[in-house]
Short mmCIF file of C-alpha atoms in Angstrom, two decimals:
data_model
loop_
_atom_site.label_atom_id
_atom_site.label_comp_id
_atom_site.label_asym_id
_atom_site.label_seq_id
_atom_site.Cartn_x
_atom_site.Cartn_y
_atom_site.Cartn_z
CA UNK A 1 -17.79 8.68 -6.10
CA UNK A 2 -20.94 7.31 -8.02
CA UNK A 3 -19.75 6.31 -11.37
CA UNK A 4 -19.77 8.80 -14.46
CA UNK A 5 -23.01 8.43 -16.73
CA UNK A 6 -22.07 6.61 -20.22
CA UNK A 7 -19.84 4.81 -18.48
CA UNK A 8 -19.60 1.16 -16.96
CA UNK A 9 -20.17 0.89 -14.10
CA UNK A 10 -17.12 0.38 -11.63
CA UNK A 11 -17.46 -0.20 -7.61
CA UNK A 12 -14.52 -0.73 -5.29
CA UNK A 13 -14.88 -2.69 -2.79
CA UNK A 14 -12.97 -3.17 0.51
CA UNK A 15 -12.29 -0.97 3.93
CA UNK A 16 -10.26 1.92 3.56
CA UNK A 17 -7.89 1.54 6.13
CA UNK A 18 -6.37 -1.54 3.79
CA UNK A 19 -3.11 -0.60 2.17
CA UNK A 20 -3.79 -2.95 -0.51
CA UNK A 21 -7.60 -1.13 -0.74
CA UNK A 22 -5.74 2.60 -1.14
CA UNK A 23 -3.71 0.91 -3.76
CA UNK A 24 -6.59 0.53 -5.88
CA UNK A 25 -8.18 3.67 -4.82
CA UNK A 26 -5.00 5.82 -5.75
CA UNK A 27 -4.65 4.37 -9.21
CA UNK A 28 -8.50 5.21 -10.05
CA UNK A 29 -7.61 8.73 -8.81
CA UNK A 30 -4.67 8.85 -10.86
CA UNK A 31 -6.58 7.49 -14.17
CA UNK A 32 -9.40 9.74 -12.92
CA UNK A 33 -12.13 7.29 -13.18
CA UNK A 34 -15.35 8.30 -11.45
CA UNK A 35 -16.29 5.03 -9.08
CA UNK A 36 -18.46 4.07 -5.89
CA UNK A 37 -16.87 2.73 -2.74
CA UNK A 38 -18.62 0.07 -1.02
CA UNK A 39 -17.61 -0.21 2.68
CA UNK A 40 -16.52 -3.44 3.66
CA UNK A 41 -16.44 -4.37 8.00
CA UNK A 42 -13.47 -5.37 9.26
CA UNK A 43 -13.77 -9.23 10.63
CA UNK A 44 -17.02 -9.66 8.60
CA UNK A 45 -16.99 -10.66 4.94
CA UNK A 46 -20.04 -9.57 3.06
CA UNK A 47 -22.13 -12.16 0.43
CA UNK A 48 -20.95 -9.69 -2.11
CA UNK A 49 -17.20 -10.00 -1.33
CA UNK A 50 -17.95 -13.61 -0.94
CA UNK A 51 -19.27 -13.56 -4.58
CA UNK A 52 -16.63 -11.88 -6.11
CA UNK A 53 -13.66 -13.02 -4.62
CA UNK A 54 -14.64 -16.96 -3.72
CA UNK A 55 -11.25 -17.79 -4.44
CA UNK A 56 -9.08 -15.95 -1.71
CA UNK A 57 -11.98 -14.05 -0.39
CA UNK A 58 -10.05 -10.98 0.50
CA UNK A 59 -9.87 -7.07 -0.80
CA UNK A 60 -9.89 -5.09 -2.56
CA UNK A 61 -12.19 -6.29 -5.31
CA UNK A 62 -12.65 -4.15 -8.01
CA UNK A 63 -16.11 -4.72 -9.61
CA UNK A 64 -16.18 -3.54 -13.54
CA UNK A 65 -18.80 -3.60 -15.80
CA UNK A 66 -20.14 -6.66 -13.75
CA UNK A 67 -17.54 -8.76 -13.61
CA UNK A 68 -14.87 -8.76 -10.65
CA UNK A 69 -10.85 -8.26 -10.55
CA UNK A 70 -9.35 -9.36 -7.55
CA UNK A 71 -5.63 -8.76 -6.24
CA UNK A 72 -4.33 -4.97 -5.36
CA UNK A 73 -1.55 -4.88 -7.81
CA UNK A 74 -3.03 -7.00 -10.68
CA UNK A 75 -6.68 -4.59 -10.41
CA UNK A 76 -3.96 -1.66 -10.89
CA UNK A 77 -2.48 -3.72 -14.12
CA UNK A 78 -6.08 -3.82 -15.13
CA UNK A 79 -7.03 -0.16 -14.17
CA UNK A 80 -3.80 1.01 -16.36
CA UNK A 81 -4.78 -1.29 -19.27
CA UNK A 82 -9.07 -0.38 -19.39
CA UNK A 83 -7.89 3.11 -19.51
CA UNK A 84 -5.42 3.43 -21.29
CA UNK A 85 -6.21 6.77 -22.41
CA UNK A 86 -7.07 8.86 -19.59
CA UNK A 87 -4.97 9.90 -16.88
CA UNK A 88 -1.37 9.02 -15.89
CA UNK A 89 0.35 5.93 -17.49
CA UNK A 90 0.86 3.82 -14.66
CA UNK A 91 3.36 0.76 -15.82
CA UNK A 92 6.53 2.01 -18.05
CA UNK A 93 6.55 1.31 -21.72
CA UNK A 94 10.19 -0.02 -21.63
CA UNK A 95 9.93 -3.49 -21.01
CA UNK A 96 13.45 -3.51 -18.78
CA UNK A 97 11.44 -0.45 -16.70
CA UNK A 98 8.38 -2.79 -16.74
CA UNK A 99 10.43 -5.81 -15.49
CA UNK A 100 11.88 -3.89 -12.63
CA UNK A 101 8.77 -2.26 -10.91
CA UNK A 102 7.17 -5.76 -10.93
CA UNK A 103 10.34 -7.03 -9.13
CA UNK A 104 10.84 -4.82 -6.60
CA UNK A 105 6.22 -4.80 -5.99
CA UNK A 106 7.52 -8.34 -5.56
CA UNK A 107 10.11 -8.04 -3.53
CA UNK A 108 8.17 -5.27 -1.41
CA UNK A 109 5.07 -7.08 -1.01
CA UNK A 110 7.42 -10.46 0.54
CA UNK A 111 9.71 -8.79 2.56
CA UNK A 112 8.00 -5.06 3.79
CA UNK A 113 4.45 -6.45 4.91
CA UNK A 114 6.06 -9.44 6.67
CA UNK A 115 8.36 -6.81 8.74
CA UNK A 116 6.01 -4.20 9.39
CA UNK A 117 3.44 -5.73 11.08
CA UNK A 118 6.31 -8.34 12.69
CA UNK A 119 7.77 -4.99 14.57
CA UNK A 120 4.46 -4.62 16.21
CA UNK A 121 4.23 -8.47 17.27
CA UNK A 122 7.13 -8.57 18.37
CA UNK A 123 7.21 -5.98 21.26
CA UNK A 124 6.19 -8.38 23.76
CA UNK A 125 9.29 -10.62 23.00
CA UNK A 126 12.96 -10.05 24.27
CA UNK A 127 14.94 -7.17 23.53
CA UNK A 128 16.95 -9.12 21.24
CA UNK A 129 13.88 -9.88 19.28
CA UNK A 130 13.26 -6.26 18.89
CA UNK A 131 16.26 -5.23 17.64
CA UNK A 132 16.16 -8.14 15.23
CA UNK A 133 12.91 -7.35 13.62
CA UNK A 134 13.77 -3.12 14.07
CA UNK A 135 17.47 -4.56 12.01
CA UNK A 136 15.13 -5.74 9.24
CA UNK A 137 13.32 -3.15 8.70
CA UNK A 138 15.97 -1.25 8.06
CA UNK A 139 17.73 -3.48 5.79
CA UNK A 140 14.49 -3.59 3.68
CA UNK A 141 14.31 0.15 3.15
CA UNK A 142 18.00 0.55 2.79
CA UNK A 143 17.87 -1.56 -0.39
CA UNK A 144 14.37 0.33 -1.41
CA UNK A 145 16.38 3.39 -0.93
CA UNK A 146 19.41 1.62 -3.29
CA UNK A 147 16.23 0.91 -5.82
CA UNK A 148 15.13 4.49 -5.80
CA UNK A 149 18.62 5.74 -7.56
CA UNK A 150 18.88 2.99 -10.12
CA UNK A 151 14.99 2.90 -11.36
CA UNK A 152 13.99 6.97 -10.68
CA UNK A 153 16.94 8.20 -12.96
CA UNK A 154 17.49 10.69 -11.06
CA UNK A 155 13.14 11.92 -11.17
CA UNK A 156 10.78 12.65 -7.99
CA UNK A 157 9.29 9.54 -8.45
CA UNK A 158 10.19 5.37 -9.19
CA UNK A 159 8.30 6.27 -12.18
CA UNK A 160 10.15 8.87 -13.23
CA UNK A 161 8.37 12.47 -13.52
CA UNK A 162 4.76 10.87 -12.75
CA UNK A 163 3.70 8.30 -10.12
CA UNK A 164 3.44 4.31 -11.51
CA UNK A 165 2.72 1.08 -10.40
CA UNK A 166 5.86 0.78 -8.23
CA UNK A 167 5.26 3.75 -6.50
CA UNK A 168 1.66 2.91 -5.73
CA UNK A 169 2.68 -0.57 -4.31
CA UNK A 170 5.26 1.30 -2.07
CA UNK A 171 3.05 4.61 -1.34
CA UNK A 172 0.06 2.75 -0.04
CA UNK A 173 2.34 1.62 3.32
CA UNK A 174 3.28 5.15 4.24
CA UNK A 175 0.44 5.83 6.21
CA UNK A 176 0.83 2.47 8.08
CA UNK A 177 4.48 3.21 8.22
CA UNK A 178 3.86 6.06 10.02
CA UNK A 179 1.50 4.82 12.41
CA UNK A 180 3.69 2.09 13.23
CA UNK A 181 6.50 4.73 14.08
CA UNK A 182 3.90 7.12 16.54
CA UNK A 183 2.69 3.45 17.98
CA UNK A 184 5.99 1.84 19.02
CA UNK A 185 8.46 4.69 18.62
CA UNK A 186 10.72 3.90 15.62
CA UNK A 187 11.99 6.44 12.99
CA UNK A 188 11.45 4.38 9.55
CA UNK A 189 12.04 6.86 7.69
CA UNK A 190 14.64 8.39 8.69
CA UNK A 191 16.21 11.33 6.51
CA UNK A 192 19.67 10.17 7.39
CA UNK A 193 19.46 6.97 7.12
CA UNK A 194 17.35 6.85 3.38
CA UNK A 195 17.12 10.42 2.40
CA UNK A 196 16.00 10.04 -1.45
CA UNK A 197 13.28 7.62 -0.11
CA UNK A 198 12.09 10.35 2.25
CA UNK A 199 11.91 12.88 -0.12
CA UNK A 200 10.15 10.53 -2.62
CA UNK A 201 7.66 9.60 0.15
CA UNK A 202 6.99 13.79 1.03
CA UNK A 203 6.40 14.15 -3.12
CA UNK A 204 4.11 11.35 -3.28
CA UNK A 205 1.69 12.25 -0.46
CA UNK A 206 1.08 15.49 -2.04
CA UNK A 207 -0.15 14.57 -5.08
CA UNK A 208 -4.39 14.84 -5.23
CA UNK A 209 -4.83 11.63 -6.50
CA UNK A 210 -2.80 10.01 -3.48
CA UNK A 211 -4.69 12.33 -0.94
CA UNK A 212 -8.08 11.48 -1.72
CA UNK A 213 -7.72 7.93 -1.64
CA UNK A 214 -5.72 7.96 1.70
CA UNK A 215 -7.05 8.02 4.90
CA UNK A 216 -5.52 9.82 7.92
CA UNK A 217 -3.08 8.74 9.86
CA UNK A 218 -4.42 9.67 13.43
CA UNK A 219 -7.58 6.95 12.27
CA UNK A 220 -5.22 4.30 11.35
CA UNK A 221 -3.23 4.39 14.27
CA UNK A 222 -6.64 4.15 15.65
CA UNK A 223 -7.29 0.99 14.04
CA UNK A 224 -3.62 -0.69 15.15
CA UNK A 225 -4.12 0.22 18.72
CA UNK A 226 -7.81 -2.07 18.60
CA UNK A 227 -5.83 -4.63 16.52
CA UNK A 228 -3.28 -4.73 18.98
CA UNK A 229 -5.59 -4.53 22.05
CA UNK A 230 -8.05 -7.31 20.83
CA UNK A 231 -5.64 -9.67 18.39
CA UNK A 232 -2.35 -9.60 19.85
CA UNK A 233 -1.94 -11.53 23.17
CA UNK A 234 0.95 -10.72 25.63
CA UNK A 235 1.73 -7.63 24.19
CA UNK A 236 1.74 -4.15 26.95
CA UNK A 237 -1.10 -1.36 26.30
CA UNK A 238 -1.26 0.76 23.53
CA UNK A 239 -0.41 4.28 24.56
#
């Protein structure tokens, strides 16, 4: 989306198959500010990326008026703060609320990412490897599941009635989460395992804002099989 005339101008910058890209993208949506995408390739970085992040150089970069804002989670701080007026809130007011959904991000971003994409690298190991890394999974989302109760209060979302900054940290996975169970055949989430989190996951893909800054699953899976295929020695075809 071009940005909105009168105001600054804000580009996003990244490839959208990133979970940490549709983070940023979702909580744009969800503050409904009008922005332009700029299409990052994947291996490549771009003089521009190199510009704006020269720190970490990674994405998403969120370019504002100018200057840049690097860092999924702290460009949604930023998004939530700039705009403070439009759209959804999307960090509580109560500071114990607060606290809490940058604890679990935390905890999510250390623990989920590592055993995600560690249950694809591992299928070329021993069948006790697999089970391992399939075991942590599991205990990951069990406690996210244990999270949901205590911080929803009982709402559709971690945020309560309305999607917030935990939710987008968490949400952003689902399509990769998904791909990942079509790719090596693993139910993640699993209704009778972590029911609440599967219901939370089914109320969070339908929202607009979500939609439009997700891409499909069928081109994601896509994009694992050629990681797999071209960065991951040992392991057996993709089917």
């Amino acid at each position: 989306m071009a940005a909105s005339s009168g105001n600054p101008e804000v580009k996003l910058l990244g490839v959208r198959l990133s979970p940490f890209v549709i983070r940023a993208g979702i909580a744009l949506n969800l503050k409904e500010v009008q922005y332009e995408f700029l299409e990052e390739k994947f291996g490549a970085k771009s003089e521009l990326l190199l510009k704006s992040n020269p720190v970490y150089k990674k994405m998403p970069v969120l370019i504002h008026d100018g200057k840049s804002i690097c860092e999924s989670m702290i460009i949604v701080q930023y998004i939530d703060d700039v705009w403070a007026g439009s759209g959804t809130t999307l960090m509580p007011t109560d500071p114990y609320d607060k606290a809490m959904h940058r604890f679990w991000t935390a905890y999510f971003d250390d623990k989920f990412f590592n055993s995600l994409f560690s249950l694809i690298y591992i299928m070329s190991q021993t069948e006790e490897a697999k089970a391992e890394a399939k075991e942590q999974m599991r205990a990951v989302l069990q406690l996210l599941e244990e999270a949901f109760v205590k911080i929803s209060k009982g709402k559709p979302f971690f945020g309560g009635d309305t999607i917030k900054y935990l939710d987008i940290a968490l949400g952003s996975f689902l399509g990769w989460m998904r791909a990942t169970e079509e790719i090596i055949d693993l139910k993640l989430l699993d209704d009778a395992r972590i029911p609440l989190l599967c219901t939370w996951a089914e109320n969070f893909c339908n929202n607009e804002a979500v939609q439009n800054a997700s891409p499909e699953t069928d081109k994601i899976v896509e994009f694992v099989k050629f990681l797999w295929s071209e960065y991951i020695p040992g392991l057996p075809p993709a089917k």
